[in-house]
Coordinates of N, CA and C and ligand atoms in Angstrom, one line a residue:
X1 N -219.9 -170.3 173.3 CA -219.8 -169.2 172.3 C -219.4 -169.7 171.0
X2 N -218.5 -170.4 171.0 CA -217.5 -170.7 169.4 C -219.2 -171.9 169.2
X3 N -219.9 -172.3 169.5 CA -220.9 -173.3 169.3 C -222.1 -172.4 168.8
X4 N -222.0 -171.5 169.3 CA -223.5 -170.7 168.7 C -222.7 -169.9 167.3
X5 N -221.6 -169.8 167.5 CA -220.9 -168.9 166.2 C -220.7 -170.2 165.5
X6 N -220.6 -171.2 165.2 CA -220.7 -172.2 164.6 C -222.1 -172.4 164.0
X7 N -223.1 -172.5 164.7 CA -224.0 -172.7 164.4 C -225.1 -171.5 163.5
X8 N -224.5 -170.5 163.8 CA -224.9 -169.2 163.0 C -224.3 -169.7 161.9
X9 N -223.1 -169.8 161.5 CA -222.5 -169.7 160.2 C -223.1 -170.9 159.5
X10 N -223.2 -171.8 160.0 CA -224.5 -173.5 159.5 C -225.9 -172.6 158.8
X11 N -226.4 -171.8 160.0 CA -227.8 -171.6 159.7 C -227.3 -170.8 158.4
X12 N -226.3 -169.7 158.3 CA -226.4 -169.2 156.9 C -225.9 -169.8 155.5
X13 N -225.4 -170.9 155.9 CA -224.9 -171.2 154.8 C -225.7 -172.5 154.2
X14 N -226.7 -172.6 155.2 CA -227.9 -173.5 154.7 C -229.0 -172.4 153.6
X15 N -229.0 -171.3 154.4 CA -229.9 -170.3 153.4 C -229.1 -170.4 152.4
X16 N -227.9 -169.8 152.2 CA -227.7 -169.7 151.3 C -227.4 -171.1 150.1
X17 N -227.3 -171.9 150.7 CA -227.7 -173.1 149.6 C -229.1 -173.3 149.1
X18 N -229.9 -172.5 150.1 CA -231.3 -172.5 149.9 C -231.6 -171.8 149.0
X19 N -231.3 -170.9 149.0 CA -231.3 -169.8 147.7 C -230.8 -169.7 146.7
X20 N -230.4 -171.2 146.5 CA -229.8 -171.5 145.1 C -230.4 -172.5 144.3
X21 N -231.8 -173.0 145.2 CA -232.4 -174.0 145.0 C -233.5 -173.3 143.5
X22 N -233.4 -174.4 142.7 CA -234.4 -174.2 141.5 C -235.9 -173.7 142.3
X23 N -236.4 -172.8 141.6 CA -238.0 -172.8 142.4 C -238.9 -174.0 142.4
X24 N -238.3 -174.7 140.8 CA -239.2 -175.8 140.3 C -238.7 -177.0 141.3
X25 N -239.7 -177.7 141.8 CA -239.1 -179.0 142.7 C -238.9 -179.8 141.7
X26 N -238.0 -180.8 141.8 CA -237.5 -181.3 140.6 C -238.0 -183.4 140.9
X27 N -237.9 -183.4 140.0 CA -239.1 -185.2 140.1 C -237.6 -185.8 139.2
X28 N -237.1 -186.7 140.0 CA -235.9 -187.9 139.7 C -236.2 -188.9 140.0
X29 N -235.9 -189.7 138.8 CA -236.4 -191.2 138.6 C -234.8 -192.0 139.3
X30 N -235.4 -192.4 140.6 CA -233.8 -193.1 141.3 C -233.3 -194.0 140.5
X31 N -232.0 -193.5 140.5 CA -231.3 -194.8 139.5 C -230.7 -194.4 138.2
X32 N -232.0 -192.7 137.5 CA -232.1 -192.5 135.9 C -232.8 -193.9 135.5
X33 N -231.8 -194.1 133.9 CA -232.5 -195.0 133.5 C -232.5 -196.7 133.7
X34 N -231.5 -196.8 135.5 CA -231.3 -198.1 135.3 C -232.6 -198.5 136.2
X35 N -233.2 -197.4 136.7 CA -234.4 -197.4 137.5 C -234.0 -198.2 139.4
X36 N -235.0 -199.2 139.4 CA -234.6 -199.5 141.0 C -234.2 -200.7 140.6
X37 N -233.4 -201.4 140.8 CA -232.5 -202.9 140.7 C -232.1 -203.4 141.8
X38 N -231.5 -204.2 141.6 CA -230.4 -205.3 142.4 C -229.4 -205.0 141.9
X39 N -228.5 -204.7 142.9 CA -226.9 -204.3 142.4 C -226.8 -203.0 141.9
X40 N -227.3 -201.6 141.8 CA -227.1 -200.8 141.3 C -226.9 -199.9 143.2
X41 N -225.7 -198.6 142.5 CA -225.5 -198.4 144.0 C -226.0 -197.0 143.9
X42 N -226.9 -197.4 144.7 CA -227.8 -195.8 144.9 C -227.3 -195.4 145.9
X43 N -226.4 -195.4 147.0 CA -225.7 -194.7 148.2 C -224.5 -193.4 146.7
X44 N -224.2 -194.1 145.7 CA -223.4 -193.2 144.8 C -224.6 -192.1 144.3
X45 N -225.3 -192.7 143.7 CA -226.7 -192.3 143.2 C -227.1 -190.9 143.6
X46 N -227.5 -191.0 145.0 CA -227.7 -190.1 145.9 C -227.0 -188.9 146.0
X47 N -225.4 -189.5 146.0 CA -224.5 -188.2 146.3 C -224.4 -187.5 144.9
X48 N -224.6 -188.5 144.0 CA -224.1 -187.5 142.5 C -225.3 -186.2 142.7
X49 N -226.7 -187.1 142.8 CA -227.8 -186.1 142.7 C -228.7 -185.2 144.1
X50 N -227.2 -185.2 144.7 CA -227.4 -184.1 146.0 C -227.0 -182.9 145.4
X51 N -227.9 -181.6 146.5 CA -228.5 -182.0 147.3 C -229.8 -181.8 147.0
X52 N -230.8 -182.6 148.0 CA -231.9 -182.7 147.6 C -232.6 -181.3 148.3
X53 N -234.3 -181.2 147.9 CA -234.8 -179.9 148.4 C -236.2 -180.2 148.7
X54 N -236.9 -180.1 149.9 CA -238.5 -180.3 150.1 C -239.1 -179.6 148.8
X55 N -240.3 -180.9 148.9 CA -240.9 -180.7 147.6 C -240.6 -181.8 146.2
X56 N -239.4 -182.3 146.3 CA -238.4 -182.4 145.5 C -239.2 -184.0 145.3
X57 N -239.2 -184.9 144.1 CA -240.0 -186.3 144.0 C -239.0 -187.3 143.6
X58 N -238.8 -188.1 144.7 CA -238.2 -189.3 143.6 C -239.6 -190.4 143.2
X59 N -238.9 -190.9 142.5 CA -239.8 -191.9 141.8 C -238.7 -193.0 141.1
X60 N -239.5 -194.0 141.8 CA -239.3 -196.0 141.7 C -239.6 -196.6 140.4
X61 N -239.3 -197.0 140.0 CA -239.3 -197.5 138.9 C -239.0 -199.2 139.3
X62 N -239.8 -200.5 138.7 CA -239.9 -201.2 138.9 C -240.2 -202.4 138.3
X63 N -240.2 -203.3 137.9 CA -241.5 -204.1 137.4 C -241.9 -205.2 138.1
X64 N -243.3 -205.4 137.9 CA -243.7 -206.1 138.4 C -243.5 -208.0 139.3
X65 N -242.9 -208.6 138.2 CA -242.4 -209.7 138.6 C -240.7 -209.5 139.5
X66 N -240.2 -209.0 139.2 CA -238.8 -208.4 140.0 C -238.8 -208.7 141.9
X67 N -240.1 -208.6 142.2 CA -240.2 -208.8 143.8 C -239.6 -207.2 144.4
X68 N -238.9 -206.5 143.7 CA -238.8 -205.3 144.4 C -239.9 -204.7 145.5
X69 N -239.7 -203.6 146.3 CA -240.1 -203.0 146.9 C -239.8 -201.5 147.4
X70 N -240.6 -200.5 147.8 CA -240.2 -199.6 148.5 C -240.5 -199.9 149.8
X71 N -239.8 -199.1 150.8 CA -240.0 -199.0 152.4 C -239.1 -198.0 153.1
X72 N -240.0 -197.1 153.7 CA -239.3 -196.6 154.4 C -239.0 -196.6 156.2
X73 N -237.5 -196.7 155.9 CA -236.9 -197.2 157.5 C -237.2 -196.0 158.6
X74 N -237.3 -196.7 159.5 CA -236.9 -195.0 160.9 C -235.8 -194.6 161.7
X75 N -235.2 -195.2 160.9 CA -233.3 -194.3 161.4 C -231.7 -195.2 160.6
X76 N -231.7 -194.3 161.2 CA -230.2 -194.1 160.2 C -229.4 -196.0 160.6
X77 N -229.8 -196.8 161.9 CA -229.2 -198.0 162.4 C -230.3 -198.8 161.5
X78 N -231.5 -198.9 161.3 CA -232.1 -199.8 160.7 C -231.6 -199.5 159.3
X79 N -231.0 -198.1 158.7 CA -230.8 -198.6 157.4 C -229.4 -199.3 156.8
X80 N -228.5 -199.1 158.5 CA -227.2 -199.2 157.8 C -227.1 -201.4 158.4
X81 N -228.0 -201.5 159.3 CA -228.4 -203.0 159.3 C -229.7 -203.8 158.3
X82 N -230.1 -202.8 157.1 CA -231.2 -203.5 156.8 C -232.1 -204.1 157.9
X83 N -232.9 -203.3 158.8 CA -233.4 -204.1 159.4 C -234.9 -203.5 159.3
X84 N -235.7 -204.3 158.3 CA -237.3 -203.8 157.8 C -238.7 -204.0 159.3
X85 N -237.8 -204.5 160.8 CA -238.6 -204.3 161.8 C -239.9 -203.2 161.9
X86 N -239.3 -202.0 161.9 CA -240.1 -201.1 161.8 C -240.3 -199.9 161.1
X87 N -240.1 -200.7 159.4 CA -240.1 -200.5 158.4 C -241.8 -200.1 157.9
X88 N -241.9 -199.0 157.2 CA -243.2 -198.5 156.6 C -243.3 -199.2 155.2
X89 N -244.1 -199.9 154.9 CA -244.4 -199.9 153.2 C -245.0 -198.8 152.5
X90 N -244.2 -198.6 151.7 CA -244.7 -197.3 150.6 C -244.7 -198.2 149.8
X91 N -244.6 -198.4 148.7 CA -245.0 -199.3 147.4 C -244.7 -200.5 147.4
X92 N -246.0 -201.8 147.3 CA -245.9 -203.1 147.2 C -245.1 -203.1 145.9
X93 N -244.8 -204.5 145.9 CA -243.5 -205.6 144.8 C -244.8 -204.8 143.0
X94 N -246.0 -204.6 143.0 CA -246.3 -204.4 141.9 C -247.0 -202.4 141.9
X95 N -246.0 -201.9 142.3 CA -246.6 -200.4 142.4 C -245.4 -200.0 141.7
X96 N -244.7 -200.0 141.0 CA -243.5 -199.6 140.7 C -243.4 -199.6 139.1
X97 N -244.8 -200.3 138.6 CA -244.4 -200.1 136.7 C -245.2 -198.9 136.4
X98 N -245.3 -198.8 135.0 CA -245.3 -197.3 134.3 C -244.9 -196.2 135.0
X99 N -245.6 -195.7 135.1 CA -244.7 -194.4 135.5 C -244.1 -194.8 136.8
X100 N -243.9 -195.6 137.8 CA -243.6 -195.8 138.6 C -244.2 -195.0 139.9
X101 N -243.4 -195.8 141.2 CA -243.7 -195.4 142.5 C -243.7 -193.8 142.6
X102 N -244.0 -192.6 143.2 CA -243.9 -191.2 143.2 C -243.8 -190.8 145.1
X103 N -242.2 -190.6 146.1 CA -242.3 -190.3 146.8 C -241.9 -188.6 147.0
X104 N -243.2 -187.9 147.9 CA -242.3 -186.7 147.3 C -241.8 -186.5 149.1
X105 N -240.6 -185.7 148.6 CA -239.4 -185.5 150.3 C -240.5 -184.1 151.0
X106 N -240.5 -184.4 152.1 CA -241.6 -183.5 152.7 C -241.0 -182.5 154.1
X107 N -240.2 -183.7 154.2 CA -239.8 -183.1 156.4 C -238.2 -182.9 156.0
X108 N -237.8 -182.0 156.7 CA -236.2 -181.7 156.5 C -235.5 -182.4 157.6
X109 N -235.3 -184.0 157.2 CA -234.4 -185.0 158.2 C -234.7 -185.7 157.0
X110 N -233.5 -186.9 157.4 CA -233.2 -187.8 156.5 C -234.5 -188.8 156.3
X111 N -234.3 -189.3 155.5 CA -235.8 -190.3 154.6 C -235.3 -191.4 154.4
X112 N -235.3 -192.3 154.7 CA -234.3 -193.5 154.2 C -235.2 -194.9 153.7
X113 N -234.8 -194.8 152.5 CA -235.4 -195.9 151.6 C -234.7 -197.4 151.8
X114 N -235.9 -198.3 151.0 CA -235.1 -199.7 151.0 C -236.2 -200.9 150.3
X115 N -235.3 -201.4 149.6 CA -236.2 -202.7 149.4 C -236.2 -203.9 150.4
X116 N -237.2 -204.6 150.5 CA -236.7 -205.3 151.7 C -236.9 -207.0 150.9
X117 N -237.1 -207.2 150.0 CA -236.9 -208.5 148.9 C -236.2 -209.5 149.5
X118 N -236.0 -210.3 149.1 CA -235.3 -211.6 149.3 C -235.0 -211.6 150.8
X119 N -235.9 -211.4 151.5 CA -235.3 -211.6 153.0 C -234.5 -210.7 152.9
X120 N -234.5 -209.5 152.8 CA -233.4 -207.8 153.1 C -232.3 -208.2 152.0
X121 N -232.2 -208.9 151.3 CA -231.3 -209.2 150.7 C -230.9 -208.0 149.2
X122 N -231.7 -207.9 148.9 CA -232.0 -206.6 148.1 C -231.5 -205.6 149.0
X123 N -231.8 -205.3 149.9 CA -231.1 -204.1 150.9 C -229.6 -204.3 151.1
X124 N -229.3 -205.7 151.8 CA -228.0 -206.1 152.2 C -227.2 -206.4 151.5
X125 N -227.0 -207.0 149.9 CA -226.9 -207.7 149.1 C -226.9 -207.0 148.1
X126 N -228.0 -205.8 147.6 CA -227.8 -205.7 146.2 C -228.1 -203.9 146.3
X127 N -227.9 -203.3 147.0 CA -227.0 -202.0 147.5 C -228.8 -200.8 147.3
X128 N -230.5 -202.0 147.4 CA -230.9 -201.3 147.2 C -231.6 -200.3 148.4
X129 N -230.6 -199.4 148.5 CA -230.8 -198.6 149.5 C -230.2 -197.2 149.6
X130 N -231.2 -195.9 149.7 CA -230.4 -194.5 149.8 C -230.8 -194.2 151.1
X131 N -230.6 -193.1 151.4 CA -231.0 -191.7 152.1 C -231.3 -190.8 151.6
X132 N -232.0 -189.5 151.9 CA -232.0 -188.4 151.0 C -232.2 -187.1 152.1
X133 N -231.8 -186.0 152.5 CA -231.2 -184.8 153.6 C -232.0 -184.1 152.8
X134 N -233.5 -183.9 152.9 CA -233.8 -182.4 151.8 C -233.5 -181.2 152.6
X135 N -233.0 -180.0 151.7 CA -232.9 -179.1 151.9 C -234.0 -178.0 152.4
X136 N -234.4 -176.9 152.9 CA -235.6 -176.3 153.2 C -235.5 -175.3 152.0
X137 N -236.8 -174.8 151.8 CA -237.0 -174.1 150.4 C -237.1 -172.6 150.9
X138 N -237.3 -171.8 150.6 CA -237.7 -170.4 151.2 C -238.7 -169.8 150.1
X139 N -239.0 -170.7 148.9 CA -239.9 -170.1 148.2 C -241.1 -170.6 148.4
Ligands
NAG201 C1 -221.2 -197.2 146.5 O1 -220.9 -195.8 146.3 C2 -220.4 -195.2 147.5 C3 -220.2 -193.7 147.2 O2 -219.6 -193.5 145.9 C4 -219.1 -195.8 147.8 O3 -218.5 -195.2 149.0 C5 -219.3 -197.3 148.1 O4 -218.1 -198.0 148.3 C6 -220.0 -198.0 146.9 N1 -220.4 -199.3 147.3 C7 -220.1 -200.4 146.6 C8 -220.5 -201.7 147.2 O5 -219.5 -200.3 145.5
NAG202 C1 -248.7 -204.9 137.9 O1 -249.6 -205.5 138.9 C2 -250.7 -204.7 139.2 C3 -251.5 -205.4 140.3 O2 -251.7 -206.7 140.0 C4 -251.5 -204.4 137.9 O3 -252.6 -203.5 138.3 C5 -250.6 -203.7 136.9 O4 -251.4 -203.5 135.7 C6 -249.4 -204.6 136.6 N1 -248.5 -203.9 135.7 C7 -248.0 -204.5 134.7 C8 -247.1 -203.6 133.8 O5 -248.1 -205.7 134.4

């Protein structure tokens, strides 16, 4: 009982975060203007610019010689071990200049990004790594 009345009061207070969501899906460049780096900590990143909402675009920023990358992991253990096994490539080391890389959040479960550079070292080493929890839209 107290699990289903738990979970009611979840379901409504997810709406109602949902209904305070901009209609516009909003396109964020990860990082702002320090873009995607080495050493910049996007696990902060993330929480400043929570919460996120389907629909919603981040976008990579990069340059070309840098060796960066996008990738997305498939669960929450490969992201917290860097482990690019069975890791998707979304944007090669040179897809990230001018306007940069464009992912848009689609599925409501976590998305978990990563560079996998220097031997994961970029991931393990230079903090380049978020998650993002989009929200569900009702519009
Ligand atoms: C990155 O930011 C998060 C959230 O603010 C913080 O918990 C974490 O300690 C930071 N990591 C480093 C390496 O500074
Ligand atoms: C980066 O590399 C790609 C592929 O080689 C190329 O198409 C693109 O013009 C390059 N961008 C810059 C800013 O050099």
């Amino acid at each position: 009982m107290a699990l289903s009345y738990n979970a009611r009061g979840f379901l409504l207070l997810l709406a109602a975060a949902s209904l305070l969501a901009a209609s516009e899906a909003r396109t964020l460049v990860v990082g702002g203007s320090e873009g995607w780096r080495y050493g910049f900590n996007y696990t902060d990143w993330a929480f400043q610019n929570s919460p996120f909402y389907i629909k919603d675009q981040l976008v990579f920023k990069y340059e070309n010689d840098s060796g960066y990358s996008v990738y997305q992991l498939p669960n929450l253990w490969s992201y917290i071990k860097c482990d690019f096994s069975k890791a998707k490539l979304l944007a090669s080391e040179t897809q990230g200049t001018g306007e940069g890389f464009k992912v848009e959040l689609t599925e409501w479960r976590p998305s978990y990004f990563a560079s996998s550079g220097k031997d994961g070292k970029n991931c393990k080493d230079g903090l380049m790594k978020l998650f993002a929890v989009p929200l569900p839209r009702w519009n």
